[in-house]
CSV table of C-alpha atoms in Angstrom, one decimal:
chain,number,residue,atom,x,y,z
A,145,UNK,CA,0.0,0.0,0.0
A,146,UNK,CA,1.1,3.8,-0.8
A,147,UNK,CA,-0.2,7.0,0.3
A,148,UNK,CA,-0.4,10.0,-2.3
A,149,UNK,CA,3.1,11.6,-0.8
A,150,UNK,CA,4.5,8.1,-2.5
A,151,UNK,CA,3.3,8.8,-6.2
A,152,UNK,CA,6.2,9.3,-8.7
A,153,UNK,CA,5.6,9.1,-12.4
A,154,UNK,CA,5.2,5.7,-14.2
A,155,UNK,CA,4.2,4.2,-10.5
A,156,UNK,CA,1.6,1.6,-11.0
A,157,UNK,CA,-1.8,1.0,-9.0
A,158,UNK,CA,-5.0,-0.4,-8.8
A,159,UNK,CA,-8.1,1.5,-8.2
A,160,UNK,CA,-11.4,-0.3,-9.0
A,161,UNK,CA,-10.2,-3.3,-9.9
A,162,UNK,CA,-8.0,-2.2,-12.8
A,163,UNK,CA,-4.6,-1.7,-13.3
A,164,UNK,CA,-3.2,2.2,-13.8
A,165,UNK,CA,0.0,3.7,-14.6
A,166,UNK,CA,0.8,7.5,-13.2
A,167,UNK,CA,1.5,9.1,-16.3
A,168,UNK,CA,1.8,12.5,-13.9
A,169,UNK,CA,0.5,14.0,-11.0
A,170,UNK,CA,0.4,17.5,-8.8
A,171,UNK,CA,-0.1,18.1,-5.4
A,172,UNK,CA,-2.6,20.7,-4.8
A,173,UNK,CA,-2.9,22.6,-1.5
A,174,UNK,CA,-6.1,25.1,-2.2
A,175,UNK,CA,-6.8,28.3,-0.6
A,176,UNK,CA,-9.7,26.3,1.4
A,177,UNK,CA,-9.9,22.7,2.0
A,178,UNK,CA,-8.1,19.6,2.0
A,179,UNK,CA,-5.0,19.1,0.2
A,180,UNK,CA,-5.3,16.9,-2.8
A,181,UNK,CA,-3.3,15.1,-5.7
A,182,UNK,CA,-4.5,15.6,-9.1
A,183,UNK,CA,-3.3,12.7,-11.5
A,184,UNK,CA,-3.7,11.3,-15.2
A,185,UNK,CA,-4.2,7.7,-15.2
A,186,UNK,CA,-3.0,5.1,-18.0
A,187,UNK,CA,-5.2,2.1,-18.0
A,188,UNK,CA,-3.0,-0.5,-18.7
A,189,UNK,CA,-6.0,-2.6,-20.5
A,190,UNK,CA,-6.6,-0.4,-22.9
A,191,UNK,CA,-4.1,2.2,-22.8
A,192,UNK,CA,-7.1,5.1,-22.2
A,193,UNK,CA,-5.8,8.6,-19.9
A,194,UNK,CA,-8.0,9.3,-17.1
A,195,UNK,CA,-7.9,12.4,-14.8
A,196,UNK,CA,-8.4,11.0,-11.1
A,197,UNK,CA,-8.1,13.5,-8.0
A,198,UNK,CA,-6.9,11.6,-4.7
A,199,UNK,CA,-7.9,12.9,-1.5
A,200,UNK,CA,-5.0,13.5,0.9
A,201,UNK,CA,-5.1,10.7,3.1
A,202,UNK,CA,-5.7,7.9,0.9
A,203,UNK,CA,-3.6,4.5,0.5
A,204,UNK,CA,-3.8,2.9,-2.8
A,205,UNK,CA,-2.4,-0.7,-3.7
A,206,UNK,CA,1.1,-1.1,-5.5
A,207,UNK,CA,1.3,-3.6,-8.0
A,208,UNK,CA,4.8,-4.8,-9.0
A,209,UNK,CA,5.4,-4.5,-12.9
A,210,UNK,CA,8.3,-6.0,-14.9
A,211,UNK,CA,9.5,-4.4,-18.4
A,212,UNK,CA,12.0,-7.1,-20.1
A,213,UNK,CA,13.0,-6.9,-23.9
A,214,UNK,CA,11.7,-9.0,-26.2
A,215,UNK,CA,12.3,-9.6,-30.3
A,216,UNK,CA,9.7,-9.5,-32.4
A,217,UNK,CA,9.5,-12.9,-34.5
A,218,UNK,CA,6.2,-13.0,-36.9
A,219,UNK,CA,2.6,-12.3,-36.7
A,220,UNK,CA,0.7,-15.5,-36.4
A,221,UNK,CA,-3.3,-14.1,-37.2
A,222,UNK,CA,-4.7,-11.4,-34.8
A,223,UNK,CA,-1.5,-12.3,-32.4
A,224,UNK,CA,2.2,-11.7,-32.6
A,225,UNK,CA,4.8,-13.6,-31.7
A,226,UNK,CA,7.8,-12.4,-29.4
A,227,UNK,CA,10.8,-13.9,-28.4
A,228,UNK,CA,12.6,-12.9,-24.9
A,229,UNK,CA,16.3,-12.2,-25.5
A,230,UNK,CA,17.6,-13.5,-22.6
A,231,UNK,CA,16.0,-16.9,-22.3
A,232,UNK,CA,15.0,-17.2,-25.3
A,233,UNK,CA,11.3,-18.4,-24.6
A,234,UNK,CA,8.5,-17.3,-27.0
A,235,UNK,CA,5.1,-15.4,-26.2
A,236,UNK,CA,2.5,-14.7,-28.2
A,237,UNK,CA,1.1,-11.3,-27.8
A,238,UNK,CA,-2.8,-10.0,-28.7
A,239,UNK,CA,-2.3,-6.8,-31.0
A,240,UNK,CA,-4.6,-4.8,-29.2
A,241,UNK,CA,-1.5,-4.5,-26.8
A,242,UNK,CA,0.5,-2.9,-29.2
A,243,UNK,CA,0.1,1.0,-29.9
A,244,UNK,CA,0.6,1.3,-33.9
A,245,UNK,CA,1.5,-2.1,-34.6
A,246,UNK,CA,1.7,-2.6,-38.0
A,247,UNK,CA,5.1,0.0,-37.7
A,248,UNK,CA,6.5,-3.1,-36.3
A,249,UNK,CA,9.5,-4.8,-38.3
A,250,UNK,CA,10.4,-8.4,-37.9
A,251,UNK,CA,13.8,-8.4,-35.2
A,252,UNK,CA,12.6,-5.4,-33.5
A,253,UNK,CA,13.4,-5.2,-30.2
A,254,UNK,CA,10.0,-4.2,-28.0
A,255,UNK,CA,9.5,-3.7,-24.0
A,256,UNK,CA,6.8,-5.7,-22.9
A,257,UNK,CA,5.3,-5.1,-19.2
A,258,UNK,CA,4.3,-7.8,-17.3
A,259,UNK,CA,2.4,-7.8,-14.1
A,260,UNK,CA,5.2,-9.5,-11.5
A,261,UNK,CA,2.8,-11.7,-9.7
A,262,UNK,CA,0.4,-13.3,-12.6
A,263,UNK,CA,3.1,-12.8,-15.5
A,264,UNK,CA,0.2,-11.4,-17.7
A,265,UNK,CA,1.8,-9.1,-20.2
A,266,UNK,CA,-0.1,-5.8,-19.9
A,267,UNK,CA,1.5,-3.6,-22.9
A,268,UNK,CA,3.9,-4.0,-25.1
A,269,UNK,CA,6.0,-0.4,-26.3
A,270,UNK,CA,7.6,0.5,-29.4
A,271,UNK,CA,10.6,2.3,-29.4
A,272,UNK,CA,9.9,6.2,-30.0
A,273,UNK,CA,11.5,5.3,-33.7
A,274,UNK,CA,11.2,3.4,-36.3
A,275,UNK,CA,13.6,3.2,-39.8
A,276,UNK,CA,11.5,2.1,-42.3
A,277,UNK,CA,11.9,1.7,-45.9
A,278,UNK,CA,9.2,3.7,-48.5
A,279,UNK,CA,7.9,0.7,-50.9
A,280,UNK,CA,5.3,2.7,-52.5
A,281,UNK,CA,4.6,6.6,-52.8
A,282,UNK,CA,3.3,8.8,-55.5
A,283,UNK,CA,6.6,11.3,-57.5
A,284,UNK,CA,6.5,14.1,-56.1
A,285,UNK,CA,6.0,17.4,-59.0
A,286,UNK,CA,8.2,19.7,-59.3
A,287,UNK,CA,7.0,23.3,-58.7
A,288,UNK,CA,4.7,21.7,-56.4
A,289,UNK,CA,5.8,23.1,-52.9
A,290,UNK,CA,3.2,24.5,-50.9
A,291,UNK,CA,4.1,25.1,-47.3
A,292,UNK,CA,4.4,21.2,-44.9
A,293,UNK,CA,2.7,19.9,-48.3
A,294,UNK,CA,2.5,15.8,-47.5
A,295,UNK,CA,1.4,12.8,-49.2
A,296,UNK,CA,0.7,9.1,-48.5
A,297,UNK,CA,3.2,6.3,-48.9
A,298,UNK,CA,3.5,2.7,-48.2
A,299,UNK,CA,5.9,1.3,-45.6
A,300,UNK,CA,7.7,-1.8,-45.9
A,301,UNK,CA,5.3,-3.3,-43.2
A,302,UNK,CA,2.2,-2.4,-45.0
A,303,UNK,CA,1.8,0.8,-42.9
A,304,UNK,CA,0.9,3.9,-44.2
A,305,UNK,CA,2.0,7.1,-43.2
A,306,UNK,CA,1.7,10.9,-43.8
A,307,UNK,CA,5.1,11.8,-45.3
A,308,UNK,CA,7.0,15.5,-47.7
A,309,UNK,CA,6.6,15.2,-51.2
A,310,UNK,CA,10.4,15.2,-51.7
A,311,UNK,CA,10.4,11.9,-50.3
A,312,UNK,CA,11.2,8.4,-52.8
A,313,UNK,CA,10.4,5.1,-53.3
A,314,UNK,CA,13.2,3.1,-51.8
A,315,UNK,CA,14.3,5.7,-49.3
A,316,UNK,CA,14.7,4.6,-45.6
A,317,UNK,CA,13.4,7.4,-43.3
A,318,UNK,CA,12.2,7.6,-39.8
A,319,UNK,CA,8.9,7.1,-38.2
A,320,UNK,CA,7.6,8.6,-34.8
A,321,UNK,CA,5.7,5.2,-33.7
A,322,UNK,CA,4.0,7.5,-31.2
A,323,UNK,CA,2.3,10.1,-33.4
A,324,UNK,CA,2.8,7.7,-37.0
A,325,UNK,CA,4.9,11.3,-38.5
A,326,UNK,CA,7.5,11.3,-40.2
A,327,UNK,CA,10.4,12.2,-38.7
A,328,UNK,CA,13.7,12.4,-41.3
A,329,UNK,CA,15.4,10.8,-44.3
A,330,UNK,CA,17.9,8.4,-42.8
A,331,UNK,CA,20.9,8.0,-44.8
């Protein structure tokens, strides 16, 4: 159990039943009343932000999470396949987990979370970037530069992404797996 003076970011809790990361908090001391901590919440299920207020004097239960790196092998239907890097034991993982999947690469390395006690995996997190190669885009025209003009292309893992007309079939360039922008040409 913790009380609010405890809370740090990426601490994670349970409150009704369900598991929640701290993504940050504040401690509020108002002109009148009680002191409080204001938080945003990351449900761990399905990855939603909540704003939660916590009165002063409350204790909320810790739950023990472990992050290990894992490789990603192969998608096997609505599932993918990971393989831990140290032991080498496999785990198949339900995309839903997995925030902009289809930027994964097969041999990317990926931090799964699992809950200590249970050894459920709870998310599974990209790295912030991705360098991915352009399979398919429209030329670009020349003369044809408006200001942060873009246009669709095709990744090499199916994905499609927002990227600058400048930008070539068979180029490699970098992905934001966060926000699915493109980030640079990568040479």
């Amino acid at each position: 159990m913790a009380d609010t003076s405890d809370f740090k970011n990426g601490l994670c809790i349970e409150l009704d039943g369900k598991l929640y990361t701290i993504v940050e908090f504040l401690h509020v001391k108002p002109g009148k009343g009680p002191a409080f901590v204001r938080t945003k919440l990351k449900n761990l299920e399905n990855g939603k932000i909540i704003d939660y207020n916590f009165h002063g004097d409350v204790k909320v239960k810790t739950v023990r999470i472990e992050r290990r790196q894992y490789q990603y092998l192969y998608r096997e239907g609505e599932s993918f396949v990971f393989m831990n890097t140290e032991t080498y034991d496999q785990i198949n993982i339900d995309g839903d987990l997995i925030e902009n999947n289809d930027l994964m690469k097969e041999g990317q390395l990926v931090d799964i979370t699992f809950h200590a006690e249970t050894e459920k995996p709870l998310q599974a997190e990209m790295p912030p970037y991705v360098e991915l190669e352009v399979t398919y885009t429209e030329p670009g025209v020349k003369g044809d530069t408006a200001t942060n003009a873009t246009k669709p292309a095709t990744l090499e893992t199916g994905a499609v992404v927002k990227v600058p007309l400048f930008i070539n079939v068979g180029e490699r360039i970098k992905i934001d797996t966060r926000t699915r922008s493109y980030g640079e040409r990568v040479k």
